[in-house]
Amino acid sequence: MNRGIALLTFAEILDDTRPGSHRVACRNGERIDLAQLRGEVAHNAENFERLGVRRAVLHCEDGYGFVVALLALLRIGADIVMPPNLQPGTIAGLCDRFDAIVTDQAASALARRIALEPAAPSARPFRFDASLSRIDFFTSGSTGAMKRLEKRAAMLEREAAMLERRWGERIPDATHLGTVTHQHIFGLAFRIVWPLLSGRPFDGAVHFAWETLLGQLPRGAVVVSSPAHLSRLGGLSPIAPERRPALIFTAGAPLPAAAARDCTAIIGGTLVEIFGSTETGAFAWRSGPDQPLWHPLPGVEVSSSAAGLLQVRSPALADGECCALADRITPAEGGSFRFEGRADRIVKVEGKRVSLQKLEQDLIALPWIGAAAVVPVTGERVVLGAVVALSQAGSAELSRLGKFRFERLLRRALATSHDAAALPRRWRFVSELPLDGMGKRRSADLLALLEASA
């Protein structure tokens, strides 16, 4: 088992353990060292404290700006809220959970917004108590409503230590780059926290286009991506062998075989799939073509409940906690397991967890909708399809706008609180939803309606 290096804690990042000249990050090709980070954290922490910030929404597009804000909030002991986005519907649902929004986005419409401020480098080291702050993440629970998940800095530190033990020796001085946002628990752990605590540099940008990431890829790097992005490599030229990364991590959904082949041919490096959740953080991995078994990370114990559902004990959880997930598994030798599929109505679309129930609830809340059913439609990629029974007002609006413009109206209405990947792409408007003899909806009937409308 690899051991890697000894990681620092959040409290030790800005002390005198590492020199001020130590490279922390890069942004737009510019090197950022520890002295710069110290200065900006100290300045913004003083500003937050002066403004009386105690509970802050944290959402930054740039990874380095995110780290400045995170450490500044931890330094003053403020609680941190990590929303998936800053869409109006999302912020409205959190209105009683924060007194400020700390962001690098120029969104003047955001109430209680505080912008990060630049500051001069500082050679003065300092420590703080990161245990005072609570970090709240949000995910879709079994009811479809947004579910709050409380974490502490120590849990993120222990997850990074597991990753370092497993892969650290393979990437002694690698730069971490990625296509996934740090507002997601996977991107946060692999793109930001792990390199920050281990002393490796990270790239602040989220690369939405492969051309920009591959164009500045240093040799032996760590690439953090997702199946949604890795499925869009086709047509790119293979990069030179001397510039290939050491490791490519992907999570969020099973990686299609075609995407894995494209990744190996075009990018190279060792491709590793990560199994995890917002609740648990990363806890298992697999690598290699046609590998069905998942292997626990160091210190993780995986078991199966009497109902065949996944149970996880991990250092990244609260001490002694066992987390039960709605994933069906079959245990294998050595603690490994085979994933048999989801047991609830949370599905993965482009690597994002989507609650079908929440989508249906939000559709029914619209004045044009009488009833709605949302199902995943599989093909080259998974998309969502909605079978909708219209209200009288909805029938009138459909006649006035036409199908195409009416679908766009519904998607815009949902987009106030759902990511674009979560929006239905296939629609069928009916007088009533199909029900079986027991009064239940069957996915096969819904899919047949959607296919007929394609």
PDB file of C-alpha atoms in Angstrom, residues 96-244:
ATOM      1  CA  ASP A  96     -32.757  31.233   6.639  1.00  0.00           C
ATOM      2  CA  ARG A  97     -29.341  29.545   6.630  1.00  0.00           C
ATOM      3  CA  PHE A  98     -26.950  32.427   5.854  1.00  0.00           C
ATOM      4  CA  ASP A  99     -26.223  36.073   6.528  1.00  0.00           C
ATOM      5  CA  ALA A 100     -23.862  36.612   3.579  1.00  0.00           C
ATOM      6  CA  ILE A 101     -22.997  35.184   0.156  1.00  0.00           C
ATOM      7  CA  VAL A 102     -19.242  35.075  -0.418  1.00  0.00           C
ATOM      8  CA  THR A 103     -18.542  34.810  -4.132  1.00  0.00           C
ATOM      9  CA  ASP A 104     -16.250  35.906  -6.941  1.00  0.00           C
ATOM     10  CA  GLN A 105     -19.201  36.291  -9.328  1.00  0.00           C
ATOM     11  CA  ALA A 106     -20.289  39.778 -10.350  1.00  0.00           C
ATOM     12  CA  ALA A 107     -23.959  39.173  -9.613  1.00  0.00           C
ATOM     13  CA  SER A 108     -25.350  42.431  -8.267  1.00  0.00           C
ATOM     14  CA  ALA A 109     -28.810  40.884  -7.929  1.00  0.00           C
ATOM     15  CA  LEU A 110     -27.611  38.614  -5.103  1.00  0.00           C
ATOM     16  CA  ALA A 111     -28.716  39.955  -1.757  1.00  0.00           C
ATOM     17  CA  ARG A 112     -26.120  40.043   1.051  1.00  0.00           C
ATOM     18  CA  ARG A 113     -23.286  39.444  -1.438  1.00  0.00           C
ATOM     19  CA  ILE A 114     -19.693  39.985  -0.279  1.00  0.00           C
ATOM     20  CA  ALA A 115     -16.954  40.018  -2.903  1.00  0.00           C
ATOM     21  CA  LEU A 116     -13.473  38.694  -2.219  1.00  0.00           C
ATOM     22  CA  GLU A 117     -10.846  41.425  -2.075  1.00  0.00           C
ATOM     23  CA  PRO A 118      -7.248  41.132  -3.325  1.00  0.00           C
ATOM     24  CA  ALA A 119      -4.440  41.724  -0.868  1.00  0.00           C
ATOM     25  CA  ALA A 120      -0.647  41.964  -0.740  1.00  0.00           C
ATOM     26  CA  PRO A 121       1.440  38.870   0.126  1.00  0.00           C
ATOM     27  CA  SER A 122       2.344  38.340   3.766  1.00  0.00           C
ATOM     28  CA  ALA A 123       5.266  36.487   5.300  1.00  0.00           C
ATOM     29  CA  ARG A 124       3.535  36.319   8.688  1.00  0.00           C
ATOM     30  CA  PRO A 125       2.419  32.746   9.450  1.00  0.00           C
ATOM     31  CA  PHE A 126      -0.598  32.040  11.625  1.00  0.00           C
ATOM     32  CA  ARG A 127      -2.874  29.226  12.779  1.00  0.00           C
ATOM     33  CA  PHE A 128      -6.585  29.009  13.487  1.00  0.00           C
ATOM     34  CA  ASP A 129      -9.062  26.495  14.871  1.00  0.00           C
ATOM     35  CA  ALA A 130     -10.861  24.914  11.905  1.00  0.00           C
ATOM     36  CA  SER A 131     -13.028  22.769  14.175  1.00  0.00           C
ATOM     37  CA  LEU A 132     -15.197  25.751  15.101  1.00  0.00           C
ATOM     38  CA  SER A 133     -16.895  25.858  11.698  1.00  0.00           C
ATOM     39  CA  ARG A 134     -19.607  23.640  10.284  1.00  0.00           C
ATOM     40  CA  ILE A 135     -19.696  23.008   6.526  1.00  0.00           C
ATOM     41  CA  ASP A 136     -23.134  22.230   5.108  1.00  0.00           C
ATOM     42  CA  PHE A 137     -23.492  20.400   1.812  1.00  0.00           C
ATOM     43  CA  PHE A 138     -26.805  19.704   0.098  1.00  0.00           C
ATOM     44  CA  THR A 139     -27.998  16.675  -1.815  1.00  0.00           C
ATOM     45  CA  SER A 140     -31.285  15.066  -2.881  1.00  0.00           C
ATOM     46  CA  GLY A 141     -32.729  12.914  -0.100  1.00  0.00           C
ATOM     47  CA  SER A 142     -35.160  10.046  -0.493  1.00  0.00           C
ATOM     48  CA  THR A 143     -38.115  12.444  -0.254  1.00  0.00           C
ATOM     49  CA  GLY A 144     -36.886  14.510  -3.202  1.00  0.00           C
ATOM     50  CA  ALA A 145     -36.363  17.619  -1.065  1.00  0.00           C
ATOM     51  CA  MET A 146     -32.936  19.220  -0.741  1.00  0.00           C
ATOM     52  CA  LYS A 147     -31.212  17.460   2.154  1.00  0.00           C
ATOM     53  CA  ARG A 148     -28.613  19.170   4.337  1.00  0.00           C
ATOM     54  CA  LEU A 149     -25.479  17.210   5.206  1.00  0.00           C
ATOM     55  CA  GLU A 150     -23.234  18.614   7.908  1.00  0.00           C
ATOM     56  CA  LYS A 151     -19.492  18.045   7.719  1.00  0.00           C
ATOM     57  CA  ARG A 152     -16.486  19.282   9.649  1.00  0.00           C
ATOM     58  CA  ALA A 153     -13.057  20.228   8.355  1.00  0.00           C
ATOM     59  CA  ALA A 154     -11.566  17.134   9.988  1.00  0.00           C
ATOM     60  CA  MET A 155     -13.743  14.885   7.827  1.00  0.00           C
ATOM     61  CA  LEU A 156     -12.371  16.490   4.649  1.00  0.00           C
ATOM     62  CA  GLU A 157      -8.845  16.169   6.048  1.00  0.00           C
ATOM     63  CA  ARG A 158      -9.292  12.458   6.730  1.00  0.00           C
ATOM     64  CA  GLU A 159     -10.680  11.857   3.228  1.00  0.00           C
ATOM     65  CA  ALA A 160      -7.614  13.553   1.730  1.00  0.00           C
ATOM     66  CA  ALA A 161      -5.392  11.345   3.893  1.00  0.00           C
ATOM     67  CA  MET A 162      -7.085   8.223   2.478  1.00  0.00           C
ATOM     68  CA  LEU A 163      -6.443   9.426  -1.082  1.00  0.00           C
ATOM     69  CA  GLU A 164      -2.823  10.202  -0.221  1.00  0.00           C
ATOM     70  CA  ARG A 165      -2.280   6.738   1.259  1.00  0.00           C
ATOM     71  CA  ARG A 166      -3.662   5.085  -1.859  1.00  0.00           C
ATOM     72  CA  TRP A 167      -2.084   7.167  -4.634  1.00  0.00           C
ATOM     73  CA  GLY A 168       0.312   9.690  -3.103  1.00  0.00           C
ATOM     74  CA  GLU A 169       3.570   7.974  -4.029  1.00  0.00           C
ATOM     75  CA  ARG A 170       2.574   7.941  -7.708  1.00  0.00           C
ATOM     76  CA  ILE A 171       2.200  11.746  -7.889  1.00  0.00           C
ATOM     77  CA  PRO A 172       4.996  13.296  -5.786  1.00  0.00           C
ATOM     78  CA  ASP A 173       4.750  16.819  -7.260  1.00  0.00           C
ATOM     79  CA  ALA A 174       1.778  16.600  -9.623  1.00  0.00           C
ATOM     80  CA  THR A 175      -0.441  19.551 -10.481  1.00  0.00           C
ATOM     81  CA  HIS A 176      -4.169  18.856 -10.064  1.00  0.00           C
ATOM     82  CA  LEU A 177      -6.426  20.074 -12.885  1.00  0.00           C
ATOM     83  CA  GLY A 178     -10.029  19.274 -13.673  1.00  0.00           C
ATOM     84  CA  THR A 179     -13.276  19.684 -15.535  1.00  0.00           C
ATOM     85  CA  VAL A 180     -15.519  19.389 -12.447  1.00  0.00           C
ATOM     86  CA  THR A 181     -16.406  22.159 -10.042  1.00  0.00           C
ATOM     87  CA  HIS A 182     -15.167  22.287  -6.462  1.00  0.00           C
ATOM     88  CA  GLN A 183     -18.734  23.093  -5.375  1.00  0.00           C
ATOM     89  CA  HIS A 184     -19.324  19.337  -5.796  1.00  0.00           C
ATOM     90  CA  ILE A 185     -17.889  17.097  -3.071  1.00  0.00           C
ATOM     91  CA  PHE A 186     -15.844  15.049  -5.572  1.00  0.00           C
ATOM     92  CA  GLY A 187     -14.272  18.095  -7.219  1.00  0.00           C
ATOM     93  CA  LEU A 188     -13.646  19.693  -3.836  1.00  0.00           C
ATOM     94  CA  ALA A 189     -11.818  16.641  -2.478  1.00  0.00           C
ATOM     95  CA  PHE A 190      -9.758  15.687  -5.538  1.00  0.00           C
ATOM     96  CA  ARG A 191      -9.112  19.082  -7.184  1.00  0.00           C
ATOM     97  CA  ILE A 192      -8.691  21.305  -4.129  1.00  0.00           C
ATOM     98  CA  VAL A 193      -8.451  19.773  -0.646  1.00  0.00           C
ATOM     99  CA  TRP A 194      -6.140  16.849  -1.417  1.00  0.00           C
ATOM    100  CA  PRO A 195      -3.478  18.920  -3.251  1.00  0.00           C
ATOM    101  CA  LEU A 196      -3.813  21.837  -0.825  1.00  0.00           C
ATOM    102  CA  LEU A 197      -3.175  19.695   2.255  1.00  0.00           C
ATOM    103  CA  SER A 198      -0.474  17.588   0.584  1.00  0.00           C
ATOM    104  CA  GLY A 199       1.447  20.609  -0.684  1.00  0.00           C
ATOM    105  CA  ARG A 200       0.859  19.972  -4.394  1.00  0.00           C
ATOM    106  CA  PRO A 201      -0.272  22.822  -6.651  1.00  0.00           C
ATOM    107  CA  PHE A 202      -3.768  22.965  -8.109  1.00  0.00           C
ATOM    108  CA  ASP A 203      -5.106  24.811 -11.121  1.00  0.00           C
ATOM    109  CA  GLY A 204      -7.798  27.266 -10.090  1.00  0.00           C
ATOM    110  CA  ALA A 205      -9.756  27.070 -13.339  1.00  0.00           C
ATOM    111  CA  VAL A 206     -12.582  24.664 -14.059  1.00  0.00           C
ATOM    112  CA  HIS A 207     -11.904  23.622 -17.661  1.00  0.00           C
ATOM    113  CA  PHE A 208     -15.222  23.251 -19.430  1.00  0.00           C
ATOM    114  CA  ALA A 209     -13.440  22.580 -22.748  1.00  0.00           C
ATOM    115  CA  TRP A 210     -10.867  19.797 -23.126  1.00  0.00           C
ATOM    116  CA  GLU A 211      -8.815  21.922 -25.509  1.00  0.00           C
ATOM    117  CA  THR A 212      -7.916  24.403 -22.755  1.00  0.00           C
ATOM    118  CA  LEU A 213      -7.054  21.709 -20.207  1.00  0.00           C
ATOM    119  CA  LEU A 214      -4.979  19.586 -22.576  1.00  0.00           C
ATOM    120  CA  GLY A 215      -3.267  22.675 -23.968  1.00  0.00           C
ATOM    121  CA  GLN A 216      -1.643  23.449 -20.609  1.00  0.00           C
ATOM    122  CA  LEU A 217      -1.355  19.947 -19.147  1.00  0.00           C
ATOM    123  CA  PRO A 218       1.995  19.490 -17.341  1.00  0.00           C
ATOM    124  CA  ARG A 219       3.640  16.090 -17.366  1.00  0.00           C
ATOM    125  CA  GLY A 220       2.596  13.698 -14.630  1.00  0.00           C
ATOM    126  CA  ALA A 221      -0.466  15.713 -13.631  1.00  0.00           C
ATOM    127  CA  VAL A 222      -3.667  14.591 -11.940  1.00  0.00           C
ATOM    128  CA  VAL A 223      -6.817  15.151 -14.005  1.00  0.00           C
ATOM    129  CA  VAL A 224     -10.172  15.213 -12.191  1.00  0.00           C
ATOM    130  CA  SER A 225     -13.121  14.699 -14.524  1.00  0.00           C
ATOM    131  CA  SER A 226     -16.498  12.993 -14.963  1.00  0.00           C
ATOM    132  CA  PRO A 227     -18.198  10.565 -17.366  1.00  0.00           C
ATOM    133  CA  ALA A 228     -20.117  13.470 -18.878  1.00  0.00           C
ATOM    134  CA  HIS A 229     -16.843  15.180 -19.875  1.00  0.00           C
ATOM    135  CA  LEU A 230     -14.891  12.036 -20.743  1.00  0.00           C
ATOM    136  CA  SER A 231     -17.667  11.059 -23.162  1.00  0.00           C
ATOM    137  CA  ARG A 232     -16.853  14.188 -25.218  1.00  0.00           C
ATOM    138  CA  LEU A 233     -13.241  13.444 -26.113  1.00  0.00           C
ATOM    139  CA  GLY A 234     -13.990  12.077 -29.569  1.00  0.00           C
ATOM    140  CA  GLY A 235     -12.220  13.890 -32.393  1.00  0.00           C
ATOM    141  CA  LEU A 236      -9.355  15.274 -30.292  1.00  0.00           C
ATOM    142  CA  SER A 237      -5.788  14.412 -31.235  1.00  0.00           C
ATOM    143  CA  PRO A 238      -3.757  12.263 -28.832  1.00  0.00           C
ATOM    144  CA  ILE A 239      -1.410  14.275 -26.651  1.00  0.00           C
ATOM    145  CA  ALA A 240       2.327  13.617 -26.714  1.00  0.00           C
ATOM    146  CA  PRO A 241       3.535  10.794 -24.416  1.00  0.00           C
ATOM    147  CA  GLU A 242       5.808  13.128 -22.450  1.00  0.00           C
ATOM    148  CA  ARG A 243       2.813  15.305 -21.463  1.00  0.00           C
ATOM    149  CA  ARG A 244       0.453  12.556 -20.371  1.00  0.00           C
TER     150      ARG A 244
END
